[in-house]
Amino acid sequence: MTDASVTTADPTTQTNPNPGKSAQLWEKFSDTALKRAVFSAFYSVKAPYFRTVMPRVREAVPGRCVVRLGKWWGVQNHIGTFHVIAGLNGAEAAMGLLCEVSVPDTHRWIPRGMRADYPKKSTGGLTITATADFPDFDSITRETGGQLVTIDCQIVDDAGVEPITAEIDVWVTAKK
């Protein structure tokens, strides 16, 4: 699992020397609102369940991804607030894109688990900011095995309240 001696990068200065296709597409489609909307639609098709919450990607850079979920009847629960599972689906969408733009094409990642709590009711839509301190990927080889990375998902509603908290563990390994 995680080795305390592994050096992690500063999340504000993380880069990806070997970006995958999602990272390359975001780079091409991130400069205008229309292009971001097109990218978001295509990203939702990549993992079809994401379409149920219609995520709008706002930012995607190594170490940080921001996704917006608008409130509509399809994500609303029986008491009129944003359904927690829909919010967590958005957190998974943010985590997935964060990994896509942060993990180099020489490595792969897979979610291992999620911890969530929902201490407050939500108001309106949600903005999800997924962040992580990714390791030095050169230290993750076929010989050394993988490393567990925890993605922190800050989920804030339109009133500035954090109605849901989530952490997602991701297992990162070198490609064979």
mmCIF file of C-alpha atoms in Angstrom:
data_model
loop_
_atom_site.group_PDB
_atom_site.id
_atom_site.type_symbol
_atom_site.label_atom_id
_atom_site.label_comp_id
_atom_site.label_asym_id
_atom_site.label_seq_id
_atom_site.Cartn_x
_atom_site.Cartn_y
_atom_site.Cartn_z
ATOM 1 C CA MET A 1 0.000 0.000 0.000
ATOM 2 C CA THR A 2 1.290 3.503 0.767
ATOM 3 C CA ASP A 3 4.962 3.867 1.594
ATOM 4 C CA ALA A 4 5.685 6.866 3.834
ATOM 5 C CA SER A 5 9.087 7.314 2.195
ATOM 6 C CA VAL A 6 7.563 8.017 -1.223
ATOM 7 C CA THR A 7 7.848 11.665 -2.200
ATOM 8 C CA THR A 8 4.658 13.396 -3.256
ATOM 9 C CA ALA A 9 4.408 16.430 -5.471
ATOM 10 C CA ASP A 10 3.074 19.821 -4.433
ATOM 11 C CA PRO A 11 -0.534 19.836 -5.763
ATOM 12 C CA THR A 12 -0.147 23.409 -7.006
ATOM 13 C CA THR A 13 2.814 22.503 -9.211
ATOM 14 C CA GLN A 14 1.997 18.974 -10.344
ATOM 15 C CA THR A 15 2.515 18.232 -14.014
ATOM 16 C CA ASN A 16 1.920 15.229 -16.211
ATOM 17 C CA PRO A 17 4.817 14.563 -18.605
ATOM 18 C CA ASN A 18 2.885 11.800 -20.422
ATOM 19 C CA PRO A 19 -0.761 12.905 -20.519
ATOM 20 C CA GLY A 20 -3.428 10.461 -21.666
ATOM 21 C CA LYS A 21 -6.171 11.143 -24.214
ATOM 22 C CA SER A 22 -8.570 12.764 -21.730
ATOM 23 C CA ALA A 23 -5.905 15.241 -20.634
ATOM 24 C CA GLN A 24 -5.004 16.025 -24.237
ATOM 25 C CA LEU A 25 -8.666 16.564 -25.162
ATOM 26 C CA TRP A 26 -9.253 18.827 -22.162
ATOM 27 C CA GLU A 27 -6.267 20.921 -23.223
ATOM 28 C CA LYS A 28 -7.885 21.398 -26.648
ATOM 29 C CA PHE A 29 -11.431 21.979 -25.347
ATOM 30 C CA SER A 30 -10.947 24.066 -22.207
ATOM 31 C CA ASP A 31 -10.562 27.574 -23.614
ATOM 32 C CA THR A 32 -14.260 28.469 -24.158
ATOM 33 C CA ALA A 33 -17.548 27.683 -22.415
ATOM 34 C CA LEU A 34 -18.919 25.977 -25.529
ATOM 35 C CA LYS A 35 -15.865 23.737 -25.895
ATOM 36 C CA ARG A 36 -15.995 22.867 -22.171
ATOM 37 C CA ALA A 37 -19.667 21.890 -22.605
ATOM 38 C CA VAL A 38 -18.769 19.644 -25.552
ATOM 39 C CA PHE A 39 -15.932 18.053 -23.561
ATOM 40 C CA SER A 40 -18.267 17.512 -20.593
ATOM 41 C CA ALA A 41 -20.826 15.775 -22.821
ATOM 42 C CA PHE A 42 -18.194 13.459 -24.280
ATOM 43 C CA TYR A 43 -16.750 12.761 -20.827
ATOM 44 C CA SER A 44 -20.221 11.727 -19.648
ATOM 45 C CA VAL A 45 -20.390 9.196 -22.473
ATOM 46 C CA LYS A 46 -17.057 7.657 -21.429
ATOM 47 C CA ALA A 47 -18.654 6.450 -18.191
ATOM 48 C CA PRO A 48 -22.368 6.319 -19.048
ATOM 49 C CA TYR A 49 -23.572 6.492 -15.447
ATOM 50 C CA PHE A 50 -22.119 10.015 -15.245
ATOM 51 C CA ARG A 51 -24.840 11.102 -17.685
ATOM 52 C CA THR A 52 -27.368 10.751 -14.855
ATOM 53 C CA VAL A 53 -25.897 13.836 -13.142
ATOM 54 C CA MET A 54 -24.771 15.747 -16.256
ATOM 55 C CA PRO A 55 -21.409 16.977 -14.917
ATOM 56 C CA ARG A 56 -19.948 20.177 -16.326
ATOM 57 C CA VAL A 57 -16.170 20.238 -16.151
ATOM 58 C CA ARG A 58 -14.836 23.625 -15.026
ATOM 59 C CA GLU A 59 -11.167 22.827 -14.447
ATOM 60 C CA ALA A 60 -8.937 19.800 -14.954
ATOM 61 C CA VAL A 61 -5.233 20.079 -14.191
ATOM 62 C CA PRO A 62 -2.855 17.620 -12.545
ATOM 63 C CA GLY A 63 -3.715 17.591 -8.850
ATOM 64 C CA ARG A 64 -7.077 19.398 -9.149
ATOM 65 C CA CYS A 65 -10.392 18.952 -10.965
ATOM 66 C CA VAL A 66 -13.582 21.008 -10.571
ATOM 67 C CA VAL A 67 -16.961 19.720 -11.751
ATOM 68 C CA ARG A 68 -20.354 21.438 -11.518
ATOM 69 C CA LEU A 69 -23.639 19.549 -11.109
ATOM 70 C CA GLY A 70 -26.792 21.551 -11.734
ATOM 71 C CA LYS A 71 -29.894 20.758 -9.706
ATOM 72 C CA TRP A 72 -32.763 19.320 -11.733
ATOM 73 C CA TRP A 73 -35.530 16.790 -11.028
ATOM 74 C CA GLY A 74 -33.306 13.835 -11.962
ATOM 75 C CA VAL A 75 -30.891 14.461 -9.066
ATOM 76 C CA GLN A 76 -33.469 15.520 -6.504
ATOM 77 C CA ASN A 77 -34.590 13.292 -3.629
ATOM 78 C CA HIS A 78 -37.986 13.014 -1.938
ATOM 79 C CA ILE A 79 -37.343 16.041 0.333
ATOM 80 C CA GLY A 80 -36.309 18.319 -2.524
ATOM 81 C CA THR A 81 -32.564 18.377 -1.905
ATOM 82 C CA PHE A 82 -29.717 17.044 -4.042
ATOM 83 C CA HIS A 83 -29.719 13.259 -3.661
ATOM 84 C CA VAL A 84 -26.567 12.102 -1.874
ATOM 85 C CA ILE A 85 -25.903 9.239 -4.290
ATOM 86 C CA ALA A 86 -26.165 11.661 -7.223
ATOM 87 C CA GLY A 87 -23.665 13.941 -5.470
ATOM 88 C CA LEU A 88 -21.320 11.004 -4.926
ATOM 89 C CA ASN A 89 -21.695 10.083 -8.600
ATOM 90 C CA GLY A 90 -20.464 13.607 -9.342
ATOM 91 C CA ALA A 91 -17.579 13.101 -6.917
ATOM 92 C CA GLU A 92 -16.637 9.948 -8.800
ATOM 93 C CA ALA A 93 -16.770 11.873 -12.088
ATOM 94 C CA ALA A 94 -14.452 14.541 -10.660
ATOM 95 C CA MET A 95 -12.113 11.892 -9.223
ATOM 96 C CA GLY A 96 -12.004 10.032 -12.532
ATOM 97 C CA LEU A 97 -11.086 13.086 -14.559
ATOM 98 C CA LEU A 98 -8.562 14.143 -11.915
ATOM 99 C CA CYS A 99 -6.860 10.767 -12.319
ATOM 100 C CA GLU A 100 -7.082 10.954 -16.109
ATOM 101 C CA VAL A 101 -5.232 14.287 -16.201
ATOM 102 C CA SER A 102 -2.817 13.510 -13.342
ATOM 103 C CA VAL A 103 -1.735 9.905 -13.886
ATOM 104 C CA PRO A 104 0.697 9.584 -16.808
ATOM 105 C CA ASP A 105 -0.091 7.315 -19.728
ATOM 106 C CA THR A 106 2.616 4.934 -18.451
ATOM 107 C CA HIS A 107 0.453 4.081 -15.424
ATOM 108 C CA ARG A 108 -3.133 3.067 -14.704
ATOM 109 C CA TRP A 109 -5.536 3.683 -11.854
ATOM 110 C CA ILE A 110 -8.646 2.071 -10.428
ATOM 111 C CA PRO A 111 -10.929 3.193 -7.593
ATOM 112 C CA ARG A 112 -10.573 1.026 -4.466
ATOM 113 C CA GLY A 113 -13.161 2.518 -2.132
ATOM 114 C CA MET A 114 -15.067 5.569 -1.000
ATOM 115 C CA ARG A 115 -15.823 7.108 2.381
ATOM 116 C CA ALA A 116 -18.727 9.530 2.536
ATOM 117 C CA ASP A 117 -20.804 11.454 5.020
ATOM 118 C CA TYR A 118 -23.746 13.758 4.479
ATOM 119 C CA PRO A 119 -24.040 16.008 7.522
ATOM 120 C CA LYS A 120 -26.256 18.759 6.049
ATOM 121 C CA LYS A 121 -29.057 19.347 3.569
ATOM 122 C CA SER A 122 -28.102 20.875 0.236
ATOM 123 C CA THR A 123 -29.436 23.961 -1.502
ATOM 124 C CA GLY A 124 -29.323 24.083 -5.279
ATOM 125 C CA GLY A 125 -26.569 22.567 -7.395
ATOM 126 C CA LEU A 126 -23.185 21.268 -6.325
ATOM 127 C CA THR A 127 -19.597 22.196 -7.142
ATOM 128 C CA ILE A 128 -17.145 19.367 -6.573
ATOM 129 C CA THR A 129 -13.421 19.995 -6.256
ATOM 130 C CA ALA A 130 -11.309 16.838 -6.339
ATOM 131 C CA THR A 131 -7.694 17.186 -5.214
ATOM 132 C CA ALA A 132 -4.831 14.826 -4.481
ATOM 133 C CA ASP A 133 -1.134 14.739 -3.775
ATOM 134 C CA PHE A 134 0.046 12.315 -6.413
ATOM 135 C CA PRO A 135 3.300 10.428 -5.886
ATOM 136 C CA ASP A 136 6.428 10.509 -7.965
ATOM 137 C CA PHE A 137 5.262 8.083 -10.640
ATOM 138 C CA ASP A 138 8.836 6.984 -11.353
ATOM 139 C CA SER A 139 8.731 5.263 -7.946
ATOM 140 C CA ILE A 140 5.753 3.131 -9.029
ATOM 141 C CA THR A 141 7.110 0.344 -11.210
ATOM 142 C CA ARG A 142 6.081 -3.207 -11.984
ATOM 143 C CA GLU A 143 8.722 -4.306 -9.502
ATOM 144 C CA THR A 144 7.661 -2.004 -6.644
ATOM 145 C CA GLY A 145 3.939 -2.619 -7.089
ATOM 146 C CA GLY A 146 1.239 -0.027 -6.716
ATOM 147 C CA GLN A 147 0.436 2.845 -4.425
ATOM 148 C CA LEU A 148 -2.805 3.951 -2.798
ATOM 149 C CA VAL A 149 -3.720 7.592 -3.438
ATOM 150 C CA THR A 150 -6.568 9.282 -1.574
ATOM 151 C CA ILE A 151 -8.628 11.792 -3.538
ATOM 152 C CA ASP A 152 -10.310 14.458 -1.408
ATOM 153 C CA CYS A 153 -13.633 15.629 -2.837
ATOM 154 C CA GLN A 154 -14.936 18.922 -1.478
ATOM 155 C CA ILE A 155 -18.642 19.138 -2.317
ATOM 156 C CA VAL A 156 -20.194 22.598 -1.861
ATOM 157 C CA ASP A 157 -23.763 23.657 -2.682
ATOM 158 C CA ASP A 158 -25.015 26.975 -4.048
ATOM 159 C CA ALA A 159 -25.374 28.367 -0.498
ATOM 160 C CA GLY A 160 -21.698 27.656 0.261
ATOM 161 C CA VAL A 161 -22.548 24.717 2.535
ATOM 162 C CA GLU A 162 -20.677 21.398 2.353
ATOM 163 C CA PRO A 163 -23.625 18.940 2.473
ATOM 164 C CA ILE A 164 -21.566 15.889 1.513
ATOM 165 C CA THR A 165 -17.977 14.938 2.303
ATOM 166 C CA ALA A 166 -16.150 12.254 0.356
ATOM 167 C CA GLU A 167 -12.755 10.639 -0.002
ATOM 168 C CA ILE A 168 -12.035 8.136 -2.743
ATOM 169 C CA ASP A 169 -9.081 5.753 -2.624
ATOM 170 C CA VAL A 170 -7.429 4.980 -5.953
ATOM 171 C CA TRP A 171 -4.866 2.251 -6.617
ATOM 172 C CA VAL A 172 -2.145 3.361 -9.051
ATOM 173 C CA THR A 173 0.167 0.877 -10.793
ATOM 174 C CA ALA A 174 2.588 0.872 -13.707
ATOM 175 C CA LYS A 175 1.186 -0.507 -16.953
ATOM 176 C CA LYS A 176 2.501 -3.918 -17.904
#
